[in-house]
């Protein structure tokens, strides 16, 4: 349900902008507000699960997400839609992290990758059918239907939670770090707002610099606060664990490039190439199919080569794949776009599998909730920043020209793809600090020992 909602909206952005009488780039707030809400509320998901139990929190998350979907479908303007997306994010913030906590506490590390594949592959059905469904809906039905389609999934999900969700909880959870929650949430929210207004040039340089300094001051205040609290909201001391630190920091930078692709690709296909929404959605099917296929063989790849070598090489290839979308123009044949989309989905899936499993490689079960909260928060922050940076780059390269003119839109998007691909390639250096044996306990990699004679 969550992945379907995220991908179904991307394809509908041009149609929604026309119906709401706003520029397509202005609707990035509809996308970033959801991921922003996720990043703000994910930090307390681990505490919520420890305090109230995974079963109760997961059920409440599905309910809130469904109500947010209903509110999105009833929205009449952009501010209402953004507020409804924030409500969706509140529910979504408790879904994936709490589900991962239940998995980590239920299975040993040697089985974790296999178990996560069983969970992730069905979840990829959302990205598989989302863009096409979104394109067909906005072509034949009102755009509000893309949100209302979540409601039957929500009802079914609540039944599944009631019947099958395990209930793990901490018998003596610490009190919630309210001050830390306020400092971090305010700092990150303000920083995301700065990125948004900077891309739209609504404020001068002075106010933007002032807001950015205020955002960083709040975040630094949280870091200072967390050092003096016994049980902070986000236990940053976990970053001393090398594998955890590399997966979080490296994953943050890598996802900046990937995070902007779901926003930029529909603009390229629909505004640049002139495809209808349903046809633009078809181009995402190869990417989703490749992602599902990689989840099946991802464990074998990591077991053969190890996390360090896979992450270094795959990150470089991923950046190259993102940059290659700059070669797509109005005369590009379909048979060239489809393999490129498949290649991108294959690499992105392997990247996420490698980074997400490395998070828990050297973290014990007692720290699983904290590790999951930090990793999920960083992931959503990077995806939110990726959408904002992608829109910012597109607006920057457009230079204020008419965004609906394909001859001007395509070159601007090409430059954005090249820039984001270059950032992804540079992020590969963060994985050089890994050791060749890091992550072997989750990939079940057997290292051959050569005996000297």
XYZ file of C-alpha atoms in Angstrom:
453
model
C 0.000 0.000 0.000
C 2.761 2.429 0.929
C 4.897 1.749 -2.156
C 1.857 1.845 -4.421
C 0.921 5.274 -3.095
C 4.429 6.661 -3.511
C 4.805 5.574 -7.145
C 1.244 6.176 -8.274
C 1.489 9.881 -7.371
C 4.671 10.488 -9.396
C 3.036 9.624 -12.716
C 0.008 11.783 -11.937
C 1.959 14.968 -11.111
C 1.450 16.672 -14.512
C -2.300 15.914 -14.503
C -2.681 17.023 -10.887
C -0.825 20.273 -11.583
C -3.191 21.041 -14.448
C -6.277 20.285 -12.345
C -5.028 22.389 -9.416
C -3.797 25.213 -11.717
C -0.172 25.171 -10.548
C 3.190 24.519 -12.235
C 4.373 20.873 -12.164
C 7.531 21.758 -10.243
C 5.393 23.419 -7.572
C 3.867 20.037 -6.742
C 7.147 18.724 -5.408
C 5.791 19.791 -1.996
C 3.178 17.034 -2.382
C 6.006 14.503 -2.734
C 8.477 15.978 -0.252
C 5.848 16.601 2.450
C 5.191 12.857 2.627
C 8.857 11.883 2.894
C 9.446 14.807 5.257
C 6.702 13.532 7.532
C 8.235 10.076 7.401
C 11.651 11.387 8.421
C 10.256 13.494 11.273
C 8.191 10.704 12.836
C 10.320 7.635 12.053
C 12.762 8.442 14.920
C 10.074 7.698 17.495
C 8.865 4.519 15.740
C 11.342 2.353 17.642
C 10.283 3.823 20.971
C 6.605 3.422 20.052
C 7.149 -0.246 19.216
C 9.043 -0.849 22.476
C 6.416 0.996 24.506
C 3.126 -0.188 22.963
C 4.140 -3.336 21.060
C 4.697 -4.011 17.375
C 1.169 -5.354 16.802
C -0.666 -2.311 18.181
C 1.647 0.257 16.583
C 1.569 -1.424 13.178
C -2.233 -1.578 13.240
C -2.470 2.097 14.201
C -0.053 2.960 11.373
C -2.224 1.234 8.772
C -5.306 3.049 10.093
C -3.675 6.496 10.037
C -2.267 5.916 6.556
C -5.688 4.923 5.265
C -7.321 8.007 6.787
C -4.616 10.161 5.227
C -5.338 8.575 1.845
C -9.025 9.420 2.243
C -8.136 13.017 3.119
C -5.898 13.271 0.036
C -8.757 12.126 -2.164
C -11.033 14.808 -0.707
C -8.500 17.665 -1.011
C -9.474 20.668 -3.123
C -6.182 22.585 -3.222
C -2.449 22.129 -2.772
C -2.270 23.131 0.947
C -4.987 20.590 1.835
C -3.236 17.950 -0.217
C 0.103 18.634 1.467
C -1.497 18.445 4.924
C -3.133 15.125 4.014
C 0.173 13.772 2.752
C 1.753 14.677 6.089
C -0.938 12.586 7.800
C -0.104 9.742 5.439
C 3.552 10.130 6.360
C 2.717 9.851 10.049
C 1.165 6.457 9.403
C 3.865 5.359 6.987
C 6.573 6.283 9.488
C 5.405 3.444 11.739
C 5.026 0.797 9.048
C 8.400 -0.174 7.573
C 10.565 0.437 10.691
C 8.226 -1.493 12.979
C 8.009 -4.317 10.440
C 11.801 -4.509 10.271
C 12.025 -4.548 14.071
C 9.708 -7.551 14.154
C 11.858 -9.349 11.568
C 15.160 -8.631 13.304
C 13.781 -9.908 16.608
C 12.261 -13.028 15.062
C 15.138 -14.433 13.004
C 18.924 -14.897 13.378
C 21.257 -12.708 11.300
C 22.136 -15.611 9.006
C 18.491 -15.805 7.855
C 17.767 -12.068 7.828
C 18.549 -11.463 4.149
C 16.349 -14.351 3.022
C 13.485 -13.209 5.230
C 13.737 -9.623 4.004
C 13.560 -10.850 0.415
C 10.257 -12.590 1.162
C 8.943 -9.267 2.487
C 10.413 -6.920 -0.108
C 9.519 -8.823 -3.269
C 5.727 -8.638 -2.664
C 6.164 -4.972 -1.638
C 7.671 -4.285 -5.068
C 4.294 -5.047 -6.621
C 3.468 -1.456 -5.677
C 6.192 0.111 -7.869
C 5.377 -2.438 -10.572
C 1.706 -1.554 -10.985
C 1.745 1.926 -9.439
C 2.938 4.075 -12.377
C 0.808 2.224 -14.917
C -2.218 2.295 -12.623
C -1.657 5.975 -11.950
C -1.393 6.718 -15.649
C -4.564 4.783 -16.471
C -6.472 6.391 -13.602
C -5.613 9.971 -14.540
C -6.376 9.120 -18.182
C -9.831 7.637 -17.545
C -10.830 8.668 -13.990
C -10.452 11.690 -11.667
C -6.954 12.016 -10.220
C -8.376 11.677 -6.683
C -8.874 7.971 -7.360
C -5.105 7.400 -7.030
C -5.461 8.002 -3.286
C -8.838 6.356 -2.700
C -7.513 3.085 -4.173
C -5.536 2.638 -0.927
C -8.666 2.159 1.197
C -9.412 -1.519 0.372
C -5.732 -2.329 0.899
C -5.930 -0.665 4.306
C -8.912 -2.755 5.368
C -7.198 -5.952 4.241
C -3.998 -4.889 5.997
C -5.805 -4.380 9.305
C -7.217 -7.896 9.082
C -3.712 -9.274 8.412
C -2.301 -7.374 11.395
C -4.985 -8.742 13.674
C -4.398 -12.333 12.594
C -0.645 -12.601 12.053
C 1.434 -9.672 13.365
C 3.709 -10.688 16.299
C 3.733 -8.481 19.370
C 7.230 -7.603 20.584
C 7.742 -4.945 23.238
C 10.253 -3.746 25.824
C 9.133 -4.635 29.378
C 10.789 -1.462 30.718
C 10.936 1.169 27.924
C 12.674 4.498 28.693
C 10.679 7.757 28.696
C 10.335 9.520 25.354
C 12.955 12.184 24.650
C 10.482 15.011 23.972
C 13.111 17.744 23.700
C 15.169 15.692 21.257
C 12.079 15.004 19.171
C 11.259 18.721 18.974
C 14.829 19.777 18.154
C 15.352 17.195 15.441
C 11.885 17.540 13.905
C 12.047 21.337 13.798
C 15.572 21.351 12.394
C 14.922 18.873 9.629
C 11.548 20.411 8.757
C 13.081 23.868 8.456
C 15.949 22.567 6.342
C 13.522 20.885 3.939
C 11.552 24.123 3.673
C 14.746 25.997 2.795
C 15.407 23.573 -0.059
C 11.869 24.028 -1.349
C 11.782 27.840 -1.343
C 15.314 28.061 -2.708
C 14.307 26.021 -5.723
C 11.318 28.267 -6.400
C 13.201 31.530 -5.727
C 10.450 32.872 -3.478
C 12.887 34.394 -0.989
C 16.053 36.414 -1.310
C 19.517 35.156 -0.449
C 19.506 36.783 3.016
C 16.343 35.121 4.380
C 17.327 31.766 2.868
C 20.759 31.874 4.509
C 19.150 32.840 7.815
C 16.667 29.952 7.664
C 19.408 27.500 6.712
C 21.564 28.639 9.630
C 18.567 28.244 11.947
C 17.957 24.703 10.674
C 21.564 23.656 11.176
C 21.584 25.283 14.621
C 18.594 23.167 15.659
C 20.217 19.988 14.343
C 23.508 20.749 16.083
C 21.522 21.485 19.237
C 20.030 18.013 18.991
C 23.494 16.458 18.628
C 24.650 18.343 21.719
C 21.491 17.336 23.579
C 21.865 13.657 22.599
C 25.400 13.543 24.039
C 24.141 14.466 27.501
C 21.028 12.254 27.668
C 21.128 8.624 28.804
C 18.424 7.466 26.318
C 18.153 10.020 23.478
C 15.564 9.748 20.736
C 18.265 8.819 18.203
C 21.259 7.143 19.829
C 24.023 8.582 17.663
C 26.670 6.533 19.492
C 25.622 3.622 17.273
C 27.483 5.405 14.476
C 30.686 4.209 16.139
C 29.903 0.776 14.692
C 31.738 0.872 11.358
C 29.325 -1.178 9.268
C 26.345 0.715 10.630
C 28.025 4.101 10.050
C 29.031 3.311 6.484
C 25.615 1.954 5.539
C 23.857 5.030 6.952
C 26.229 7.741 5.700
C 27.000 6.114 2.360
C 23.373 5.254 1.825
C 22.335 8.843 2.542
C 24.527 10.273 -0.225
C 23.710 7.488 -2.688
C 19.966 7.956 -2.237
C 20.248 11.670 -3.049
C 20.699 10.778 -6.700
C 18.126 8.000 -6.737
C 15.603 10.020 -4.733
C 15.131 12.558 -7.505
C 14.545 10.027 -10.287
C 10.850 9.257 -9.522
C 10.176 13.005 -9.789
C 12.311 13.781 -12.847
C 11.461 10.774 -15.033
C 7.703 11.528 -15.352
C 8.630 15.104 -16.295
C 10.988 13.796 -18.989
C 8.498 11.314 -20.402
C 5.388 13.504 -20.253
C 6.539 17.127 -20.548
C 9.715 16.478 -22.510
C 8.785 13.586 -24.800
C 5.051 14.283 -24.854
C 3.898 10.816 -23.790
C 0.484 10.425 -22.094
C 0.511 9.492 -18.419
C -0.388 5.826 -18.989
C 2.390 5.369 -21.541
C 4.932 7.096 -19.283
C 3.934 4.670 -16.538
C 4.765 1.708 -18.775
C 8.437 2.731 -18.789
C 8.676 2.035 -15.060
C 7.633 -1.613 -15.428
C 11.099 -2.802 -16.558
C 12.643 -1.008 -13.590
C 10.275 -2.720 -11.130
C 10.691 -6.140 -12.773
C 14.468 -5.815 -12.576
C 14.190 -4.851 -8.901
C 12.121 -7.950 -8.166
C 14.559 -10.165 -10.059
C 17.551 -8.765 -8.207
C 15.897 -9.464 -4.843
C 15.902 -13.143 -5.788
C 19.616 -13.292 -6.671
C 20.896 -10.488 -4.438
C 21.934 -12.847 -1.672
C 23.980 -14.960 -4.072
C 25.761 -11.883 -5.413
C 26.671 -10.668 -1.920
C 27.666 -14.171 -0.825
C 30.021 -14.390 -3.788
C 31.672 -10.936 -3.742
C 30.929 -9.441 -0.304
C 29.364 -6.134 0.706
C 32.487 -3.999 0.229
C 33.177 -4.850 -3.419
C 29.528 -4.960 -4.391
C 28.795 -1.527 -2.909
C 31.842 0.141 -4.453
C 31.296 -1.207 -7.969
C 27.510 -1.024 -7.931
C 27.456 2.608 -6.747
C 29.657 3.682 -9.658
C 27.499 1.781 -12.149
C 24.379 3.267 -10.570
C 25.685 6.808 -11.065
C 26.544 6.020 -14.681
C 23.036 4.633 -15.255
C 21.435 7.794 -13.850
C 23.624 9.955 -16.074
C 22.746 7.873 -19.144
C 19.170 9.157 -19.002
C 20.642 12.401 -20.363
C 20.919 10.593 -23.711
C 17.143 10.195 -24.036
C 15.534 12.653 -26.439
C 12.495 12.920 -28.670
C 14.137 10.697 -31.300
C 15.280 7.996 -28.870
C 13.730 4.610 -29.782
C 11.646 2.778 -27.197
C 13.892 -0.274 -27.353
C 16.729 1.862 -25.943
C 14.736 3.334 -23.041
C 13.421 -0.028 -21.805
C 16.845 -1.705 -21.274
C 18.145 1.426 -19.545
C 15.170 1.380 -17.149
C 15.777 -2.312 -16.506
C 19.471 -1.640 -15.841
C 18.643 1.155 -13.379
C 16.147 -0.997 -11.482
C 18.602 -3.878 -11.285
C 21.387 -1.720 -9.835
C 19.118 0.223 -7.468
C 17.662 -2.966 -6.010
C 21.112 -4.460 -5.397
C 22.225 -1.194 -3.792
C 19.292 -1.067 -1.377
C 19.629 -4.760 -0.490
C 23.320 -4.335 0.283
C 22.903 -1.185 2.380
C 19.785 -2.273 4.269
C 21.214 -5.627 5.356
C 24.571 -4.113 6.349
C 22.721 -1.905 8.873
C 22.076 -4.851 11.213
C 25.295 -6.805 10.589
C 27.041 -5.817 13.841
C 24.121 -4.436 15.897
C 22.665 -6.676 18.608
C 18.963 -7.274 19.128
C 18.763 -4.856 22.050
C 19.800 -2.014 19.739
C 17.663 -3.144 16.800
C 14.930 -0.569 17.417
C 17.403 2.308 17.648
C 19.395 1.110 14.630
C 16.232 0.728 12.583
C 15.004 4.190 13.567
C 18.304 5.888 12.666
C 18.682 4.018 9.380
C 15.075 4.611 8.322
C 15.302 8.290 9.294
C 18.456 8.793 7.236
C 16.870 6.939 4.326
C 13.763 9.097 4.276
C 15.777 12.278 4.780
C 17.917 11.440 1.753
C 14.879 10.574 -0.390
C 13.177 13.826 0.620
C 16.327 15.784 -0.125
C 16.686 13.883 -3.404
C 13.257 15.008 -4.632
C 13.954 18.572 -3.526
C 17.420 18.586 -5.116
C 16.094 17.068 -8.332
C 13.414 19.740 -8.599
C 15.931 22.426 -7.629
C 18.360 21.304 -10.346
C 15.610 21.134 -12.967
C 14.403 24.639 -12.062
C 17.991 25.918 -11.950
C 18.844 24.606 -15.415
C 15.509 25.794 -16.812
C 16.480 29.291 -15.714
C 12.905 30.535 -15.436
C 11.851 29.613 -18.970
C 8.481 28.101 -19.804
C 8.580 24.587 -18.312
C 6.045 23.260 -20.837
C 8.268 23.790 -23.862
C 9.863 20.433 -24.630
C 12.809 21.956 -26.460
C 13.810 23.744 -23.254
C 12.682 21.117 -20.747
C 14.680 18.201 -22.166
C 18.139 19.868 -22.019
C 17.454 21.066 -18.455
C 16.474 17.571 -17.324
C 19.517 16.109 -19.073
C 21.800 18.359 -17.033
C 19.949 17.366 -13.857
C 20.489 13.660 -14.626
C 24.212 14.207 -15.214
C 24.588 16.154 -11.967
C 22.747 13.585 -9.864
C 24.660 10.742 -11.499
C 27.958 12.439 -10.666
C 26.925 12.807 -7.013
C 26.102 9.096 -6.902
C 29.490 8.123 -8.345
C 31.298 10.283 -5.780
C 29.339 8.583 -2.965
C 31.110 5.306 -3.799
C 34.174 6.561 -1.890
C 32.261 6.194 1.404
C 32.273 2.403 0.982
C 36.069 2.121 0.695
C 36.303 2.155 4.506
C 34.565 -1.226 4.692
C 36.598 -4.362 5.255
C 36.336 -7.306 2.908
C 34.639 -9.450 5.574
C 32.061 -6.868 6.688
C 28.523 -8.175 6.337
C 29.546 -11.818 5.874
C 27.343 -12.829 8.820
C 24.195 -11.635 7.011
C 25.174 -12.751 3.495
C 26.581 -16.125 4.694
C 29.669 -15.465 2.631
C 32.374 -18.100 3.072
C 35.859 -16.599 2.826
C 38.463 -18.923 1.388
C 41.629 -19.141 3.440
C 44.852 -19.748 1.566
C 47.434 -21.689 3.606
C 51.047 -20.834 2.784
C 53.395 -23.785 2.263
